[in-house]
Coordinates of C-alpha atoms in Angstrom, one line a residue:
Chain A
M275 CA 102.1 -35.0 17.2
A276 CA 103.7 -38.4 17.8
I277 CA 103.5 -42.1 16.6
R278 CA 102.2 -44.5 19.2
W279 CA 101.3 -48.1 19.1
Y280 CA 98.2 -49.5 19.7
V281 CA 95.7 -52.4 19.8
M282 CA 92.9 -51.0 17.3
P283 CA 89.2 -51.9 17.5
M284 CA 87.6 -51.9 13.8
E285 CA 84.6 -50.1 12.4
T286 CA 82.2 -51.3 9.3
V287 CA 81.2 -47.7 7.5
T288 CA 79.2 -47.4 4.6
V289 CA 80.1 -44.8 2.2
N290 CA 78.9 -43.9 -1.0
G291 CA 77.4 -47.7 -1.2
K292 CA 80.4 -49.3 -0.3
T293 CA 81.4 -51.2 2.7
I294 CA 84.7 -50.6 4.3
K295 CA 86.3 -51.5 7.5
R296 CA 88.5 -49.1 9.2
P297 CA 89.7 -48.1 12.6
E298 CA 87.3 -47.3 14.8
F299 CA 87.2 -43.6 16.6
L300 CA 89.8 -42.1 14.3
T301 CA 87.4 -40.4 12.0
T302 CA 85.8 -38.7 15.0
I303 CA 88.7 -37.8 16.9
A304 CA 91.5 -37.3 14.6
P305 CA 90.0 -37.4 10.8
T306 CA 93.3 -36.3 9.2
A307 CA 95.4 -38.4 11.0
R308 CA 98.3 -40.5 9.9
W309 CA 98.0 -44.2 10.5
G310 CA 99.0 -47.8 9.6
W311 CA 97.7 -50.9 10.9
M312 CA 97.5 -54.8 10.2
P313 CA 93.6 -55.8 10.4
V314 CA 92.4 -59.1 11.5
K315 CA 88.9 -60.0 9.9
D316 CA 87.8 -60.7 14.0
G317 CA 87.4 -57.0 14.0
W318 CA 90.5 -55.6 15.3
G319 CA 94.1 -54.8 14.6
I320 CA 97.5 -53.4 15.4
G321 CA 99.3 -50.5 14.6
W322 CA 100.2 -46.7 14.8
V323 CA 98.6 -43.7 15.1
D324 CA 100.2 -39.9 14.8
L325 CA 98.4 -38.0 17.4
T326 CA 98.5 -35.0 19.7
T327 CA 98.9 -35.5 23.1
G328 CA 95.1 -34.7 23.4
Q329 CA 93.9 -37.2 20.6
N330 CA 96.0 -39.7 22.2
T331 CA 94.4 -39.3 25.7
T332 CA 91.0 -39.5 23.8
Y333 CA 91.7 -42.4 21.7
S334 CA 93.5 -44.4 24.5
A335 CA 90.2 -44.0 26.5
S336 CA 88.1 -45.5 23.7
A337 CA 86.7 -48.7 24.3
G338 CA 89.2 -52.0 22.8
V339 CA 91.9 -49.2 22.3
L340 CA 94.8 -50.5 23.9
L341 CA 98.0 -47.6 23.9
M342 CA 101.0 -50.0 23.7
T343 CA 104.3 -47.2 23.4
A344 CA 105.7 -44.6 21.7
N345 CA 109.2 -45.7 22.1
L346 CA 109.6 -49.1 20.4
A347 CA 113.0 -49.5 21.9
T348 CA 112.2 -49.5 25.6
N349 CA 111.3 -52.6 27.4
L350 CA 107.4 -53.6 28.6
T351 CA 107.0 -52.8 32.0
S352 CA 105.3 -55.6 34.0
G353 CA 101.8 -53.6 34.0
A354 CA 102.4 -53.7 30.0
V355 CA 103.2 -57.6 30.3
T356 CA 99.7 -58.2 32.3
Q357 CA 97.6 -56.4 30.0
L358 CA 99.1 -57.6 26.4
Q359 CA 99.2 -60.8 27.9
T360 CA 95.6 -60.5 28.5
R361 CA 94.7 -59.2 25.1
L362 CA 96.3 -62.1 24.0
N363 CA 94.8 -64.7 25.5
A364 CA 91.4 -63.5 25.1
R365 CA 92.5 -64.1 21.3
E366 CA 93.7 -67.2 22.4
L367 CA 97.0 -66.5 20.9
P368 CA 100.5 -67.3 22.3
S369 CA 101.2 -65.2 25.3
S370 CA 103.5 -66.8 27.7
W371 CA 106.8 -65.2 26.0
V372 CA 105.7 -61.8 27.2
S373 CA 107.8 -60.5 29.7
T374 CA 109.9 -57.0 30.9
S375 CA 112.9 -58.5 29.2
V376 CA 111.5 -58.1 25.7
T377 CA 111.5 -54.6 23.7
W378 CA 108.4 -53.4 22.6
R379 CA 109.4 -53.4 19.0
N380 CA 109.8 -57.3 19.7
A381 CA 106.6 -57.9 21.0
I382 CA 104.7 -55.8 18.2
K383 CA 106.5 -57.6 15.8
R384 CA 106.1 -61.1 17.0
V385 CA 101.9 -60.2 17.7
L386 CA 101.9 -58.9 13.9
C387 CA 103.4 -62.3 12.7
Y388 CA 100.4 -64.3 14.8
V389 CA 98.2 -61.5 12.6
M390 CA 100.0 -62.8 9.5
C391 CA 99.2 -66.3 10.3
L392 CA 95.5 -65.5 11.1
Q393 CA 95.4 -63.3 7.7
R394 CA 96.8 -66.3 5.5
Y395 CA 94.4 -69.0 7.1
W396 CA 91.4 -66.6 6.6
G397 CA 92.6 -66.1 2.8
E398 CA 92.4 -69.8 2.7
Q399 CA 89.5 -71.3 4.6
R400 CA 87.5 -67.8 4.5
Q401 CA 87.3 -67.7 8.4
S402 CA 88.9 -67.5 11.6
L403 CA 91.4 -70.3 12.9
N404 CA 90.8 -69.7 16.5
V405 CA 87.7 -68.2 17.1
G406 CA 86.3 -70.6 19.8
V407 CA 89.5 -72.7 19.9
P408 CA 91.7 -72.8 22.6
K409 CA 95.4 -72.3 21.9
T410 CA 95.9 -75.6 23.7
T411 CA 94.3 -77.4 21.0
L412 CA 96.0 -80.2 19.7
V413 CA 96.6 -79.7 15.7
S414 CA 96.2 -83.3 15.3
S415 CA 92.5 -83.3 16.9
L416 CA 91.5 -80.6 14.0
G417 CA 89.3 -81.7 11.4
Q418 CA 91.2 -82.9 8.0
G419 CA 90.0 -79.9 6.1
V420 CA 91.2 -77.3 8.6
Q421 CA 94.9 -79.4 9.0
D422 CA 94.7 -79.2 5.3
K423 CA 94.3 -75.6 5.0
L424 CA 97.3 -75.6 7.7
A425 CA 99.3 -77.3 5.5
V426 CA 98.6 -74.8 2.9
V427 CA 99.1 -71.8 5.1
S428 CA 102.7 -72.9 6.3
S429 CA 103.7 -73.7 2.5
T430 CA 102.9 -70.3 1.5
L431 CA 104.0 -68.4 4.1
N432 CA 107.1 -70.3 3.8
V433 CA 107.3 -71.4 7.7
P434 CA 107.8 -74.9 9.1
A435 CA 105.3 -77.2 8.8
F436 CA 103.3 -78.5 12.0
Q437 CA 104.2 -81.2 13.7
A438 CA 103.0 -84.4 15.7
G439 CA 102.4 -83.0 19.1
D440 CA 101.8 -79.5 17.7
T441 CA 99.1 -77.4 19.7
I442 CA 97.8 -74.1 18.3
E443 CA 100.0 -72.2 20.2
S444 CA 103.0 -74.4 19.6
M445 CA 102.7 -74.0 15.9
M446 CA 102.1 -70.6 15.5
Q447 CA 105.3 -69.7 17.8
R448 CA 107.4 -72.1 15.5
W449 CA 106.1 -69.9 12.5
A450 CA 106.4 -66.6 14.3
D451 CA 109.7 -67.8 15.5
T452 CA 110.4 -67.9 11.3
L453 CA 108.5 -65.0 10.3
M454 CA 110.5 -62.4 13.1
T455 CA 113.5 -62.7 10.9
R456 CA 111.6 -61.2 8.2
P457 CA 111.0 -57.3 7.5
I458 CA 107.1 -56.0 8.4
F459 CA 106.0 -53.0 6.9
I460 CA 103.1 -51.1 8.6
G461 CA 101.4 -47.9 6.5
G462 CA 105.0 -47.5 5.2
T463 CA 107.1 -48.4 8.6
E464 CA 109.5 -51.1 8.9
L465 CA 109.5 -53.1 12.0
Chain B
M337 CA 108.4 -58.4 -21.8
P338 CA 105.4 -57.0 -19.4
I339 CA 101.9 -57.5 -20.4
T340 CA 100.4 -54.1 -22.0
D341 CA 96.9 -53.3 -22.9
A342 CA 96.7 -49.7 -24.2
F343 CA 92.8 -49.9 -23.8
T344 CA 92.2 -48.9 -27.7
G345 CA 88.3 -48.1 -29.0
T346 CA 86.2 -45.4 -28.4
D347 CA 82.6 -47.4 -28.4
G348 CA 82.0 -48.5 -24.9
T349 CA 82.6 -52.0 -25.2
A350 CA 82.8 -53.9 -21.7
I351 CA 86.3 -55.0 -20.6
E352 CA 85.4 -58.7 -21.0
T353 CA 83.9 -58.4 -24.5
Y354 CA 86.8 -56.1 -25.5
S355 CA 89.2 -58.7 -24.7
A356 CA 89.3 -62.4 -23.2
N357 CA 92.3 -61.4 -21.6
W358 CA 90.0 -59.7 -19.0
A359 CA 87.7 -61.3 -16.4
L360 CA 85.4 -59.4 -13.8
V361 CA 86.4 -60.2 -10.0
R362 CA 83.4 -57.7 -9.2
S363 CA 80.5 -58.5 -11.3
S364 CA 77.5 -58.5 -8.9
L365 CA 76.6 -54.7 -10.2
A366 CA 75.0 -54.1 -13.8
D367 CA 77.8 -52.1 -14.5
D368 CA 81.1 -52.8 -15.7
F369 CA 84.4 -50.9 -16.7
E370 CA 84.0 -49.8 -20.4
I371 CA 86.8 -49.1 -23.2
N372 CA 86.0 -45.5 -24.2
T373 CA 88.2 -42.5 -25.6
N374 CA 91.3 -45.0 -25.7
G375 CA 91.4 -45.7 -22.2
L376 CA 89.2 -47.4 -19.1
I377 CA 86.4 -46.0 -17.5
L378 CA 83.8 -46.8 -14.9
G379 CA 80.6 -47.0 -17.3
G380 CA 76.8 -46.8 -16.5
T381 CA 75.3 -44.2 -13.9
A382 CA 75.0 -45.9 -10.4
E383 CA 77.3 -46.2 -7.9
K384 CA 79.9 -49.2 -8.5
D385 CA 82.9 -50.8 -7.1
L386 CA 84.8 -53.0 -9.9
M387 CA 87.6 -55.4 -10.2
A388 CA 88.6 -56.8 -13.0
K389 CA 91.5 -59.6 -13.6
R390 CA 93.6 -60.6 -16.7
T391 CA 93.1 -64.5 -17.5
E392 CA 96.7 -65.5 -19.1
S393 CA 97.8 -68.3 -17.2
G394 CA 101.1 -68.4 -15.5
I395 CA 101.6 -65.3 -14.0
P396 CA 103.4 -65.0 -11.4
D397 CA 102.1 -64.6 -7.6
A398 CA 104.7 -62.0 -7.1
H399 CA 103.5 -59.8 -9.6
Y400 CA 102.4 -56.0 -10.1
A401 CA 99.7 -53.8 -11.8
Q402 CA 100.5 -50.5 -13.4
V403 CA 98.5 -47.8 -15.2
V404 CA 98.5 -44.1 -16.1
I405 CA 96.4 -41.6 -15.2
S406 CA 94.6 -40.0 -18.0
A407 CA 91.8 -37.9 -16.5
I408 CA 90.8 -37.7 -13.1
A409 CA 87.5 -36.6 -11.0
L410 CA 85.7 -35.9 -7.8
N411 CA 84.9 -39.3 -6.1
K412 CA 85.7 -41.8 -9.3
Y413 CA 88.3 -43.4 -8.1
M414 CA 90.4 -46.1 -10.5
G415 CA 94.1 -47.8 -10.2
P416 CA 95.9 -51.0 -10.5
A417 CA 95.1 -54.7 -8.7
V418 CA 97.1 -57.1 -7.4
R419 CA 96.3 -60.8 -6.1
C420 CA 92.9 -60.8 -7.9
Q421 CA 91.2 -63.8 -6.9
A422 CA 88.6 -65.7 -8.7
A423 CA 86.3 -64.6 -11.4
D424 CA 83.4 -63.1 -9.3
S425 CA 85.2 -63.9 -5.9
N426 CA 85.2 -60.0 -5.4
E427 CA 88.3 -60.6 -3.7
G428 CA 91.9 -59.0 -4.1
Y429 CA 93.7 -56.1 -3.3
G430 CA 93.7 -52.6 -4.7
F431 CA 95.4 -48.9 -5.1
E432 CA 92.7 -46.3 -6.1
G433 CA 92.5 -42.8 -5.6
D434 CA 90.5 -39.7 -7.1
T435 CA 91.5 -35.9 -7.0
T436 CA 91.3 -35.8 -3.1
Q437 CA 93.1 -38.8 -1.8
C438 CA 94.4 -42.2 -2.5
L439 CA 93.7 -45.7 -0.8
L440 CA 95.4 -49.3 -0.3
F441 CA 92.7 -51.8 -0.1
E442 CA 92.1 -55.4 0.8
V443 CA 88.8 -56.5 -0.6
N444 CA 86.8 -59.8 0.5
T445 CA 83.4 -60.4 -1.2
T446 CA 81.8 -56.8 -0.6
T447 CA 83.9 -55.6 2.2
W448 CA 87.1 -53.1 2.0
T449 CA 89.3 -52.9 4.4
Q450 CA 91.6 -50.0 4.3
L451 CA 95.0 -50.6 4.8
G452 CA 96.8 -47.1 5.9
S453 CA 95.2 -43.7 6.1
A454 CA 94.6 -42.3 3.0
G455 CA 97.4 -40.6 0.7
T456 CA 97.4 -37.8 -1.4
A457 CA 95.2 -37.6 -4.4
F458 CA 96.3 -39.0 -8.6
S459 CA 96.8 -36.4 -11.0
A460 CA 96.8 -36.8 -14.8
T461 CA 99.6 -38.6 -16.2
Q462 CA 100.7 -40.2 -13.3
V463 CA 102.2 -44.0 -13.1
I464 CA 100.4 -45.8 -10.6
K465 CA 101.7 -48.9 -9.8
L466 CA 100.8 -51.7 -7.0
D467 CA 103.4 -54.3 -6.6
A468 CA 102.6 -57.5 -4.8
N469 CA 105.9 -59.9 -3.5
G470 CA 105.5 -62.3 -1.1
T471 CA 103.3 -60.8 1.6
T472 CA 104.5 -57.0 1.0
L473 CA 102.4 -54.9 -1.0
T474 CA 104.1 -51.5 -2.2
P475 CA 102.1 -48.7 -4.0
T476 CA 103.8 -46.1 -6.0
K477 CA 102.8 -43.0 -7.7
N478 CA 105.4 -42.0 -10.4
G479 CA 108.0 -44.8 -8.7
V480 CA 107.9 -43.8 -5.4
T481 CA 106.6 -44.1 -2.2
T482 CA 105.7 -41.4 0.5
G483 CA 103.7 -41.2 3.6
T484 CA 101.0 -43.5 3.8
P485 CA 99.4 -45.5 2.4
G486 CA 103.2 -46.9 2.1
A487 CA 104.4 -50.5 1.6
Q488 CA 102.0 -52.6 3.5
T489 CA 102.5 -56.5 4.8
D490 CA 99.2 -58.6 4.5
A491 CA 99.1 -62.7 3.9
T492 CA 95.5 -62.6 3.4
Y493 CA 96.1 -63.8 -0.2
A494 CA 99.0 -65.4 -1.2
T495 CA 98.0 -65.9 -4.9
G496 CA 96.1 -64.6 -7.9
A497 CA 96.6 -61.9 -10.9
P498 CA 96.9 -58.6 -11.5
G499 CA 94.4 -56.5 -12.9
V500 CA 92.3 -53.2 -12.2
C501 CA 89.8 -51.7 -10.1
G502 CA 87.3 -48.6 -9.7
W503 CA 84.6 -47.2 -7.3
C504 CA 82.7 -44.5 -8.2
D505 CA 79.6 -42.7 -6.3
V506 CA 77.3 -42.1 -9.3
S507 CA 78.5 -41.9 -13.0
G508 CA 81.9 -43.0 -13.6
V509 CA 82.6 -40.5 -16.2
G510 CA 85.8 -38.0 -15.5
T511 CA 88.6 -40.7 -14.6
R512 CA 90.4 -42.6 -17.1
L513 CA 93.0 -45.4 -17.0
D514 CA 95.5 -45.9 -20.0
D515 CA 98.4 -48.0 -20.8
F516 CA 98.0 -51.0 -18.4
E517 CA 101.0 -53.2 -17.7
C518 CA 101.6 -55.8 -15.4
T519 CA 104.1 -58.8 -15.0
S520 CA 103.7 -61.6 -17.9
A521 CA 104.1 -65.6 -17.5
P522 CA 107.8 -66.7 -17.8
G523 CA 108.1 -67.4 -21.5
G524 CA 105.2 -64.6 -22.0
I525 CA 104.3 -63.7 -25.6
L526 CA 105.8 -66.9 -27.0
R527 CA 104.1 -68.8 -24.9
Q528 CA 100.9 -67.3 -25.6
M529 CA 101.6 -67.7 -29.2
M530 CA 102.3 -71.1 -28.7
A531 CA 99.0 -72.0 -26.6
H532 CA 97.0 -69.9 -29.0
H533 CA 98.3 -72.3 -32.1
G534 CA 98.0 -75.7 -30.2
G535 CA 101.8 -75.7 -29.8

């Protein structure tokens, strides 16, 4: 068994009449495996799973799953840079910082910081921030209601307010810079 | 001093009738939390998932909720809840268990998002606590967090109130909570007495 970090697709199931969202595939591949994640309402999450080599092979090959690393201390390879940037761009999240000089620990933590921003926005607006909205969009061009919610997000996360000329990307980068200085816990594991 | 509630009563009174200091956060189902056997149970005979919160004003956003397990049964999950949102919103965080496992989750409307793999079962006399501080949720059993679900970062809900949660397949009989405790507002009891007397 080994803990590896993944981009994890989400499934919605009904158990005893209760609708539950959880990582997809794991109940089939490894029903008793330990895992932790930070989920996003759009149907995915970032987290770790403790799997055997064989289980990891099956899980990594499942639709939507991206194996990132088993060793947080190593740097991203050039192939991993491309893969991670592709995933981030598809989600309209900042990606220009991804490079082979970044460790997996810092890469995963920064993505988790973005996830925290998405979670907090959803908690205020009950809808996602960046679905269908390019990250190059000026914050000042968003509706006043959205800007008001973003102000609440920055206040409640205790991160810098957005500034004139900010795009969604530059705002999230600045927020992530602050959040990176704080501990993040995923299933009891601290990053 | 923390807010406490011993759930004293034996007649099946609904929790929000038992005390105006409780409000249902998940009340779309016909059944309710009930006070019985001097504890809190899942009333009724149908499957249900419920959440209820304290209504005192001024409880800080950094708060905890704690219960003692008096009795526990298969598929009758109960436990503490934090950052419970508005009455009837069905939103907040919960930590609940039965005789097979325990789960940490975030709930919005009728959908529960599991935060980490299941932990070991709850057992009678255990003190179950869920703490919310900033964006960190910390579930503990008898003051200890081991394995999953462990400490968890989640930023969805930044404010709210402490409370209780529960879920059962059919009848909820068999699991019972006692000795609820949670963070009080600054000035706690004195503030509530002054408000009661118009002070």
